[in-house]
mmCIF file of N, CA and C in Angstrom:
data_model
loop_
_atom_site.group_PDB
_atom_site.id
_atom_site.type_symbol
_atom_site.label_atom_id
_atom_site.label_comp_id
_atom_site.label_asym_id
_atom_site.label_seq_id
_atom_site.Cartn_x
_atom_site.Cartn_y
_atom_site.Cartn_z
ATOM 1 N N MET L 1 17.306 188.749 204.815
ATOM 2 C CA MET L 1 16.293 187.899 203.938
ATOM 3 C C MET L 1 16.020 186.193 203.236
ATOM 4 N N GLU L 2 15.132 185.884 204.214
ATOM 5 C CA GLU L 2 15.640 184.004 203.935
ATOM 6 C C GLU L 2 15.253 184.325 202.073
ATOM 7 N N ALA L 3 15.622 183.429 201.110
ATOM 8 C CA ALA L 3 16.160 182.968 200.343
ATOM 9 C C ALA L 3 14.311 182.322 200.016
ATOM 10 N N LYS L 4 14.077 182.063 199.196
ATOM 11 C CA LYS L 4 13.237 181.192 199.249
ATOM 12 C C LYS L 4 13.372 179.768 198.093
ATOM 13 N N PRO L 5 12.798 178.769 198.720
ATOM 14 C CA PRO L 5 13.630 177.069 197.834
ATOM 15 C C PRO L 5 13.561 177.081 196.253
ATOM 16 N N LEU L 6 13.868 176.705 195.980
ATOM 17 C CA LEU L 6 14.144 176.362 194.635
ATOM 18 C C LEU L 6 13.373 175.970 193.603
ATOM 19 N N THR L 7 12.728 174.938 194.483
ATOM 20 C CA THR L 7 11.890 174.637 193.686
ATOM 21 C C THR L 7 10.404 174.879 193.863
ATOM 22 N N ASN L 8 9.254 174.415 193.261
ATOM 23 C CA ASN L 8 8.180 174.638 193.551
ATOM 24 C C ASN L 8 7.156 173.484 193.400
ATOM 25 N N SER L 9 7.850 172.192 193.885
ATOM 26 C CA SER L 9 7.580 171.138 193.669
ATOM 27 C C SER L 9 6.201 170.686 195.268
ATOM 28 N N THR L 10 5.339 170.283 194.607
ATOM 29 C CA THR L 10 4.216 169.965 195.688
ATOM 30 C C THR L 10 5.083 168.813 196.705
ATOM 31 N N HIS L 11 4.790 169.038 198.218
ATOM 32 C CA HIS L 11 5.632 168.049 199.129
ATOM 33 C C HIS L 11 4.064 167.185 199.265
ATOM 34 N N PRO L 12 4.459 165.942 199.702
ATOM 35 C CA PRO L 12 3.198 164.670 199.759
ATOM 36 C C PRO L 12 2.954 165.013 201.532
ATOM 37 N N SER L 13 1.857 164.915 201.792
ATOM 38 C CA SER L 13 1.694 165.192 203.490
ATOM 39 C C SER L 13 2.414 164.570 203.890
ATOM 40 N N PRO L 14 3.488 164.906 205.313
ATOM 41 C CA PRO L 14 4.338 164.458 206.229
ATOM 42 C C PRO L 14 4.135 163.162 206.737
ATOM 43 N N GLN L 15 4.537 162.315 207.444
ATOM 44 C CA GLN L 15 4.562 161.293 208.023
ATOM 45 C C GLN L 15 4.191 162.023 209.473
ATOM 46 N N LYS L 16 3.575 161.533 210.121
ATOM 47 C CA LYS L 16 3.155 161.686 211.587
ATOM 48 C C LYS L 16 4.214 160.954 212.410
ATOM 49 N N ILE L 17 5.034 161.934 213.151
ATOM 50 C CA ILE L 17 5.982 161.039 213.391
ATOM 51 C C ILE L 17 5.697 161.252 215.376
ATOM 52 N N LEU L 18 4.618 161.676 215.599
ATOM 53 C CA LEU L 18 4.025 161.302 217.269
ATOM 54 C C LEU L 18 2.636 160.587 216.997
ATOM 55 N N HIS L 19 2.953 159.740 217.923
ATOM 56 C CA HIS L 19 1.673 158.815 218.779
ATOM 57 C C HIS L 19 0.900 159.369 219.344
ATOM 58 N N PRO L 20 -0.697 159.267 218.787
ATOM 59 C CA PRO L 20 -2.067 159.757 219.017
ATOM 60 C C PRO L 20 -2.068 159.213 220.318
ATOM 61 N N SER L 21 -2.852 159.888 220.977
ATOM 62 C CA SER L 21 -3.670 158.635 222.297
ATOM 63 C C SER L 21 -5.160 159.293 221.726
ATOM 64 N N GLU L 22 -5.733 158.199 222.556
ATOM 65 C CA GLU L 22 -7.377 158.605 222.533
ATOM 66 C C GLU L 22 -7.684 159.906 223.556
ATOM 67 N N ASN L 23 -7.254 160.789 224.331
ATOM 68 C CA ASN L 23 -7.269 161.649 224.430
ATOM 69 C C ASN L 23 -6.738 163.031 224.134
ATOM 70 N N ALA L 24 -5.761 162.529 223.627
ATOM 71 C CA ALA L 24 -5.410 163.606 222.700
ATOM 72 C C ALA L 24 -6.285 163.991 221.578
ATOM 73 N N HIS L 25 -6.321 162.819 220.462
ATOM 74 C CA HIS L 25 -7.976 162.607 219.435
ATOM 75 C C HIS L 25 -9.087 163.965 220.014
ATOM 76 N N GLN L 26 -9.447 163.419 221.323
ATOM 77 C CA GLN L 26 -10.647 164.586 221.712
ATOM 78 C C GLN L 26 -10.311 166.003 221.709
ATOM 79 N N HIS L 27 -8.987 166.404 221.976
ATOM 80 C CA HIS L 27 -8.491 167.537 222.735
ATOM 81 C C HIS L 27 -8.104 168.409 221.274
ATOM 82 N N GLY L 28 -8.035 167.126 220.220
ATOM 83 C CA GLY L 28 -7.229 168.214 218.878
ATOM 84 C C GLY L 28 -5.858 168.178 218.792
ATOM 85 N N ASP L 29 -4.751 167.522 220.024
ATOM 86 C CA ASP L 29 -4.145 167.550 220.310
ATOM 87 C C ASP L 29 -2.915 166.643 219.439
ATOM 88 N N ARG L 30 -1.525 166.140 219.971
ATOM 89 C CA ARG L 30 -1.023 165.141 219.295
ATOM 90 C C ARG L 30 -0.467 165.048 221.183
ATOM 91 N N VAL L 31 0.368 163.621 221.223
ATOM 92 C CA VAL L 31 1.269 163.151 222.602
ATOM 93 C C VAL L 31 2.310 162.455 221.744
ATOM 94 N N HIS L 32 3.014 162.988 222.443
ATOM 95 C CA HIS L 32 4.453 161.921 222.214
ATOM 96 C C HIS L 32 5.223 162.240 223.528
ATOM 97 N N THR L 33 6.268 160.991 223.309
ATOM 98 C CA THR L 33 6.805 160.659 224.665
ATOM 99 C C THR L 33 8.668 160.776 224.265
ATOM 100 N N HIS L 34 9.024 161.195 225.348
ATOM 101 C CA HIS L 34 10.238 161.207 225.419
ATOM 102 C C HIS L 34 11.103 160.227 225.410
ATOM 103 N N GLU L 35 11.712 160.263 224.732
ATOM 104 C CA GLU L 35 13.237 158.871 224.900
ATOM 105 C C GLU L 35 12.940 158.317 226.437
ATOM 106 N N GLY L 36 12.725 157.248 226.157
ATOM 107 C CA GLY L 36 13.527 156.789 227.996
ATOM 108 C C GLY L 36 12.281 156.932 228.999
ATOM 109 N N GLN L 37 11.222 157.562 228.753
ATOM 110 C CA GLN L 37 10.457 158.025 229.816
ATOM 111 C C GLN L 37 9.325 157.505 230.176
ATOM 112 N N GLY L 38 8.186 157.385 228.551
ATOM 113 C CA GLY L 38 6.937 156.998 228.652
ATOM 114 C C GLY L 38 5.655 157.658 228.915
ATOM 115 N N LYS L 39 6.397 158.903 229.569
ATOM 116 C CA LYS L 39 5.396 160.291 229.701
ATOM 117 C C LYS L 39 5.043 161.146 228.787
ATOM 118 N N PRO L 40 3.341 161.188 228.794
ATOM 119 C CA PRO L 40 3.289 161.713 227.345
ATOM 120 C C PRO L 40 3.546 163.310 227.754
ATOM 121 N N HIS L 41 3.506 164.087 226.589
ATOM 122 C CA HIS L 41 3.720 165.155 226.422
ATOM 123 C C HIS L 41 2.597 165.933 225.207
ATOM 124 N N VAL L 42 1.522 166.538 225.517
ATOM 125 C CA VAL L 42 0.840 166.927 224.288
ATOM 126 C C VAL L 42 1.238 167.810 223.652
ATOM 127 N N HIS L 43 0.965 168.466 222.734
ATOM 128 C CA HIS L 43 0.523 169.466 222.105
ATOM 129 C C HIS L 43 -0.297 169.824 220.841
ATOM 130 N N SER L 44 -0.439 171.320 220.924
ATOM 131 C CA SER L 44 -1.509 171.572 219.662
ATOM 132 C C SER L 44 -0.823 170.755 218.615
ATOM 133 N N GLU L 45 -2.368 170.468 217.667
ATOM 134 C CA GLU L 45 -2.424 170.379 216.452
ATOM 135 C C GLU L 45 -1.476 171.995 215.347
ATOM 136 N N ALA L 46 -2.059 173.067 215.958
ATOM 137 C CA ALA L 46 -1.529 174.296 215.397
ATOM 138 C C ALA L 46 0.225 174.300 215.475
ATOM 139 N N SER L 47 0.374 174.073 216.626
ATOM 140 C CA SER L 47 1.962 174.242 216.756
ATOM 141 C C SER L 47 2.355 173.171 215.883
ATOM 142 N N LEU L 48 1.761 172.075 215.797
ATOM 143 C CA LEU L 48 2.459 170.998 214.821
ATOM 144 C C LEU L 48 2.664 170.910 213.953
ATOM 145 N N ARG L 49 1.535 171.545 213.361
ATOM 146 C CA ARG L 49 1.552 172.019 211.836
ATOM 147 C C ARG L 49 2.814 172.875 211.320
ATOM 148 N N GLN L 50 2.983 173.607 212.098
ATOM 149 C CA GLN L 50 3.508 174.755 212.021
ATOM 150 C C GLN L 50 4.825 174.818 211.830
ATOM 151 N N ILE L 51 5.367 173.519 212.312
ATOM 152 C CA ILE L 51 6.839 173.186 212.630
ATOM 153 C C ILE L 51 6.878 172.002 211.893
ATOM 154 N N VAL L 52 5.876 170.851 211.500
ATOM 155 C CA VAL L 52 6.000 170.208 210.263
ATOM 156 C C VAL L 52 5.805 171.057 208.853
ATOM 157 N N ASN L 53 5.097 171.944 208.727
ATOM 158 C CA ASN L 53 5.285 172.780 207.550
ATOM 159 C C ASN L 53 6.233 173.449 207.757
ATOM 160 N N ARG L 54 6.556 174.367 208.083
ATOM 161 C CA ARG L 54 8.433 174.323 207.859
ATOM 162 C C ARG L 54 9.771 173.668 207.567
ATOM 163 N N LEU L 55 8.978 172.474 208.173
ATOM 164 C CA LEU L 55 10.651 171.580 207.778
ATOM 165 C C LEU L 55 9.808 170.730 206.492
ATOM 166 N N SER L 56 9.295 170.877 206.343
ATOM 167 C CA SER L 56 8.131 170.459 204.829
ATOM 168 C C SER L 56 9.384 171.058 203.411
ATOM 169 N N ARG L 57 9.213 173.148 204.000
ATOM 170 C CA ARG L 57 10.142 173.800 203.609
ATOM 171 C C ARG L 57 11.451 173.838 202.777
ATOM 172 N N ILE L 58 11.735 173.494 204.520
ATOM 173 C CA ILE L 58 13.284 173.175 204.022
ATOM 174 C C ILE L 58 13.547 171.958 203.256
ATOM 175 N N GLU L 59 12.849 170.593 203.699
ATOM 176 C CA GLU L 59 13.055 169.664 203.007
ATOM 177 C C GLU L 59 13.363 169.745 200.977
ATOM 178 N N GLY L 60 12.196 170.815 200.730
ATOM 179 C CA GLY L 60 12.477 171.095 199.405
ATOM 180 C C GLY L 60 13.361 172.123 199.009
ATOM 181 N N HIS L 61 13.920 172.754 199.994
ATOM 182 C CA HIS L 61 14.802 173.697 200.067
ATOM 183 C C HIS L 61 16.167 172.824 199.339
ATOM 184 N N ILE L 62 16.434 171.843 200.322
ATOM 185 C CA ILE L 62 17.972 170.986 200.233
ATOM 186 C C ILE L 62 17.711 170.337 199.529
ATOM 187 N N ARG L 63 16.174 169.876 198.220
ATOM 188 C CA ARG L 63 16.534 169.159 197.154
ATOM 189 C C ARG L 63 17.232 170.331 196.104
ATOM 190 N N GLY L 64 16.208 171.794 196.439
ATOM 191 C CA GLY L 64 17.130 172.432 195.456
ATOM 192 C C GLY L 64 18.283 172.581 195.700
ATOM 193 N N ILE L 65 19.099 172.761 196.554
ATOM 194 C CA ILE L 65 20.484 172.632 196.770
ATOM 195 C C ILE L 65 21.145 171.616 196.072
ATOM 196 N N LYS L 66 20.999 170.081 196.050
ATOM 197 C CA LYS L 66 21.193 169.415 195.478
ATOM 198 C C LYS L 66 21.134 168.899 193.920
ATOM 199 N N THR L 67 20.134 170.157 193.586
ATOM 200 C CA THR L 67 19.996 170.238 192.774
ATOM 201 C C THR L 67 20.469 171.115 191.859
ATOM 202 N N MET L 68 21.020 172.113 192.641
ATOM 203 C CA MET L 68 21.883 173.274 192.022
ATOM 204 C C MET L 68 23.561 172.705 192.166
ATOM 205 N N VAL L 69 23.636 171.561 193.071
ATOM 206 C CA VAL L 69 25.250 171.223 193.050
ATOM 207 C C VAL L 69 25.257 170.245 191.511
ATOM 208 N N THR L 70 24.390 169.573 191.430
ATOM 209 C CA THR L 70 24.211 168.431 190.418
ATOM 210 C C THR L 70 24.364 169.185 188.843
ATOM 211 N N GLU L 71 23.799 170.794 189.125
ATOM 212 C CA GLU L 71 24.144 171.620 187.915
ATOM 213 C C GLU L 71 25.216 172.265 187.720
ATOM 214 N N SER L 72 25.815 171.917 188.643
ATOM 215 C CA SER L 72 27.289 172.813 188.714
ATOM 216 C C SER L 72 27.173 174.197 188.710
ATOM 217 N N ARG L 73 26.137 174.692 189.655
ATOM 218 C CA ARG L 73 25.883 176.125 190.022
ATOM 219 C C ARG L 73 26.977 176.711 190.103
ATOM 220 N N PRO L 74 27.500 177.736 190.659
ATOM 221 C CA PRO L 74 28.706 178.281 191.284
ATOM 222 C C PRO L 74 28.273 178.141 193.024
ATOM 223 N N CYS L 75 29.557 178.200 193.489
ATOM 224 C CA CYS L 75 29.731 177.635 195.006
ATOM 225 C C CYS L 75 28.997 178.804 196.091
ATOM 226 N N PRO L 76 29.640 180.232 195.351
ATOM 227 C CA PRO L 76 28.880 181.109 196.428
ATOM 228 C C PRO L 76 27.234 180.983 196.503
ATOM 229 N N GLU L 77 26.309 180.844 195.476
ATOM 230 C CA GLU L 77 25.231 180.299 195.088
ATOM 231 C C GLU L 77 24.882 179.296 195.799
ATOM 232 N N VAL L 78 25.524 177.767 195.810
ATOM 233 C CA VAL L 78 25.022 177.042 196.629
ATOM 234 C C VAL L 78 24.973 177.801 198.219
ATOM 235 N N LEU L 79 26.402 178.083 198.617
ATOM 236 C CA LEU L 79 26.911 177.954 199.761
ATOM 237 C C LEU L 79 25.672 178.911 200.581
ATOM 238 N N ILE L 80 25.479 180.252 199.849
ATOM 239 C CA ILE L 80 24.231 181.121 200.276
ATOM 240 C C ILE L 80 22.904 180.327 200.435
ATOM 241 N N GLN L 81 22.527 179.504 199.770
ATOM 242 C CA GLN L 81 21.370 178.720 199.583
ATOM 243 C C GLN L 81 21.648 177.834 201.284
ATOM 244 N N ILE L 82 22.646 177.368 201.451
ATOM 245 C CA ILE L 82 23.027 176.234 202.680
ATOM 246 C C ILE L 82 22.423 177.482 203.450
ATOM 247 N N ALA L 83 23.228 178.350 203.426
ATOM 248 C CA ALA L 83 23.142 179.736 204.711
ATOM 249 C C ALA L 83 21.530 180.017 204.568
ATOM 250 N N ALA L 84 20.614 179.603 203.830
ATOM 251 C CA ALA L 84 19.309 179.887 204.293
ATOM 252 C C ALA L 84 18.790 178.684 204.969
ATOM 253 N N VAL L 85 19.077 178.030 204.558
ATOM 254 C CA VAL L 85 18.637 176.277 205.370
ATOM 255 C C VAL L 85 19.187 176.371 206.925
ATOM 256 N N ARG L 86 20.398 176.912 206.886
ATOM 257 C CA ARG L 86 20.703 176.833 208.478
ATOM 258 C C ARG L 86 20.233 177.845 209.329
ATOM 259 N N GLY L 87 19.026 179.053 208.395
ATOM 260 C CA GLY L 87 18.690 179.943 209.161
ATOM 261 C C GLY L 87 17.296 178.676 209.371
ATOM 262 N N ALA L 88 17.120 179.167 208.424
ATOM 263 C CA ALA L 88 16.078 177.964 208.753
ATOM 264 C C ALA L 88 15.118 177.119 209.222
ATOM 265 N N ILE L 89 16.590 175.905 209.693
ATOM 266 C CA ILE L 89 16.479 175.272 210.617
ATOM 267 C C ILE L 89 16.619 176.169 212.083
ATOM 268 N N ASP L 90 17.681 176.686 212.269
ATOM 269 C CA ASP L 90 17.317 177.193 213.552
ATOM 270 C C ASP L 90 16.140 178.121 213.783
ATOM 271 N N ARG L 91 15.434 178.710 213.210
ATOM 272 C CA ARG L 91 14.012 179.143 213.225
ATOM 273 C C ARG L 91 13.214 177.700 213.858
ATOM 274 N N VAL L 92 13.000 176.246 213.209
ATOM 275 C CA VAL L 92 12.527 175.428 213.679
ATOM 276 C C VAL L 92 12.880 174.596 214.921
ATOM 277 N N ALA L 93 14.062 175.573 215.577
ATOM 278 C CA ALA L 93 14.476 174.910 216.941
ATOM 279 C C ALA L 93 13.917 175.663 217.421
ATOM 280 N N ARG L 94 14.264 177.270 217.754
ATOM 281 C CA ARG L 94 14.122 177.859 218.309
ATOM 282 C C ARG L 94 12.301 177.467 218.322
ATOM 283 N N LEU L 95 11.358 177.643 217.439
ATOM 284 C CA LEU L 95 9.641 176.793 217.777
ATOM 285 C C LEU L 95 9.958 175.787 218.656
ATOM 286 N N ILE L 96 10.340 174.885 218.362
ATOM 287 C CA ILE L 96 10.377 173.577 218.988
ATOM 288 C C ILE L 96 10.797 173.945 220.237
ATOM 289 N N LEU L 97 11.798 174.506 220.682
ATOM 290 C CA LEU L 97 12.385 175.140 222.412
ATOM 291 C C LEU L 97 11.212 175.956 223.262
ATOM 292 N N ASP L 98 11.307 176.984 221.985
ATOM 293 C CA ASP L 98 9.844 177.933 222.681
ATOM 294 C C ASP L 98 8.188 176.887 222.815
ATOM 295 N N GLU L 99 8.109 176.086 222.514
ATOM 296 C CA GLU L 99 6.647 174.866 222.671
ATOM 297 C C GLU L 99 7.482 174.227 224.120
ATOM 298 N N HIS L 100 8.574 173.702 223.855
ATOM 299 C CA HIS L 100 8.706 172.652 225.044
ATOM 300 C C HIS L 100 8.785 173.464 226.279
ATOM 301 N N LEU L 101 8.957 174.383 226.102
ATOM 302 C CA LEU L 101 8.560 175.665 227.387
ATOM 303 C C LEU L 101 7.673 175.900 227.909
ATOM 304 N N SER L 102 7.136 176.506 226.988
ATOM 305 C CA SER L 102 5.687 177.086 227.421
ATOM 306 C C SER L 102 4.491 175.435 227.623
ATOM 307 N N GLU L 103 5.219 174.464 227.033
ATOM 308 C CA GLU L 103 4.348 173.086 227.106
ATOM 309 C C GLU L 103 4.594 172.386 228.504
ATOM 310 N N CYS L 104 5.769 171.709 228.088
ATOM 311 C CA CYS L 104 6.284 170.639 228.644
ATOM 312 C C CYS L 104 6.938 170.933 229.751
ATOM 313 N N ILE L 105 7.935 171.731 229.682
ATOM 314 C CA ILE L 105 8.232 172.077 231.150
ATOM 315 C C ILE L 105 7.559 172.550 232.174
ATOM 316 N N ALA L 106 6.446 173.684 231.271
ATOM 317 C CA ALA L 106 4.854 174.253 232.496
ATOM 318 C C ALA L 106 4.254 172.633 232.844
ATOM 319 N N ARG L 107 4.110 171.433 232.019
ATOM 320 C CA ARG L 107 3.246 170.925 232.609
ATOM 321 C C ARG L 107 4.192 169.786 233.652
ATOM 322 N N ALA L 108 5.686 169.634 233.350
ATOM 323 C CA ALA L 108 6.429 169.239 234.605
ATOM 324 C C ALA L 108 6.320 169.560 235.571
ATOM 325 N N ALA L 109 5.994 171.166 235.825
ATOM 326 C CA ALA L 109 5.875 172.180 236.653
ATOM 327 C C ALA L 109 5.181 171.617 238.140
ATOM 328 N N ASP L 110 3.663 171.665 236.776
ATOM 329 C CA ASP L 110 2.405 171.297 237.823
ATOM 330 C C ASP L 110 2.491 169.660 238.175
ATOM 331 N N GLU L 111 3.342 169.062 237.335
ATOM 332 C CA GLU L 111 3.438 167.620 237.852
ATOM 333 C C GLU L 111 3.970 167.431 238.587
ATOM 334 N N GLY L 112 5.385 167.884 239.506
ATOM 335 C CA GLY L 112 6.046 168.163 240.580
ATOM 336 C C GLY L 112 7.189 167.351 239.764
ATOM 337 N N ASN L 113 7.682 166.948 238.563
ATOM 338 C CA ASN L 113 8.757 166.492 237.923
ATOM 339 C C ASN L 113 9.380 167.071 236.983
ATOM 340 N N ILE L 114 9.815 168.830 237.625
ATOM 341 C CA ILE L 114 10.461 169.912 236.741
ATOM 342 C C ILE L 114 12.084 169.597 236.880
ATOM 343 N N ASP L 115 12.560 168.685 237.929
ATOM 344 C CA ASP L 115 13.964 168.844 237.812
ATOM 345 C C ASP L 115 14.542 167.690 236.550
ATOM 346 N N GLU L 116 13.477 166.584 236.879
ATOM 347 C CA GLU L 116 14.055 165.753 235.621
ATOM 348 C C GLU L 116 13.764 165.983 233.905
ATOM 349 N N GLU L 117 12.838 166.883 234.403
ATOM 350 C CA GLU L 117 12.477 167.782 233.228
ATOM 351 C C GLU L 117 13.525 168.375 232.465
ATOM 352 N N ILE L 118 14.119 169.234 233.402
ATOM 353 C CA ILE L 118 14.753 170.447 232.984
ATOM 354 C C ILE L 118 16.575 169.709 232.965
ATOM 355 N N GLU L 119 16.402 168.416 233.414
ATOM 356 C CA GLU L 119 18.125 167.929 233.227
ATOM 357 C C GLU L 119 17.930 167.256 231.272
ATOM 358 N N GLN L 120 16.562 166.785 231.486
ATOM 359 C CA GLN L 120 16.289 166.065 230.005
ATOM 360 C C GLN L 120 16.650 167.059 228.986
ATOM 361 N N LEU L 121 15.892 168.310 229.272
ATOM 362 C CA LEU L 121 16.111 169.702 228.107
ATOM 363 C C LEU L 121 17.617 169.632 228.512
ATOM 364 N N LYS L 122 18.249 170.415 229.334
ATOM 365 C CA LYS L 122 20.113 170.488 229.277
ATOM 366 C C LYS L 122 20.916 169.256 228.444
ATOM 367 N N ALA L 123 20.610 168.568 228.644
ATOM 368 C CA ALA L 123 21.032 167.120 227.963
ATOM 369 C C ALA L 123 20.746 167.374 226.575
ATOM 370 N N ALA L 124 19.726 167.263 226.344
ATOM 371 C CA ALA L 124 19.342 168.179 224.569
ATOM 372 C C ALA L 124 19.748 168.827 224.227
ATOM 373 N N LEU L 125 19.619 170.082 224.472
ATOM 374 C CA LEU L 125 20.697 171.664 224.858
ATOM 375 C C LEU L 125 22.421 171.036 224.592
ATOM 376 N N ASP L 126 23.206 170.452 225.488
ATOM 377 C CA ASP L 126 24.534 169.786 225.033
ATOM 378 C C ASP L 126 24.371 169.807 223.946
ATOM 379 N N ARG L 127 23.758 168.298 223.745
ATOM 380 C CA ARG L 127 23.888 168.074 222.555
ATOM 381 C C ARG L 127 23.517 169.022 220.961
ATOM 382 N N PHE L 128 22.836 169.721 221.400
ATOM 383 C CA PHE L 128 22.414 170.550 220.160
ATOM 384 C C PHE L 128 23.123 171.733 219.964
ATOM 385 N N LEU L 129 23.262 172.551 220.797
ATOM 386 C CA LEU L 129 24.463 173.454 220.577
ATOM 387 C C LEU L 129 25.945 173.018 220.734
ATOM 388 N N PRO L 130 26.460 173.961 219.822
ATOM 389 C CA PRO L 130 28.232 174.189 219.366
ATOM 390 C C PRO L 130 28.988 174.319 220.517
#
């Protein structure tokens, strides 16, 4: 069971971290480029909104944990909340990976640059996985 954030604060709208292109705006999508590549990757607004919303909830949950620590709450309670944040981060990572596999990898296969895209994914997974 996922723990709820400890605060009920409202979050300002998150900054957009992806760079829109004219073509993407026409289709309601967002474009981003992978570091060192310059090749655009288009993702749906719904997918990005879902990921950003989850990250905003995680951000609020972390602020709640910070409050717990400053209020000297029992360590086991803090650790349980940290475990909940870890789980939430893992679920966001899974959403991003699913999106990458279904959109970016599939697009790379269609465009004929699947090997390059898979190598970049492997490098990212090497850094991500323990």
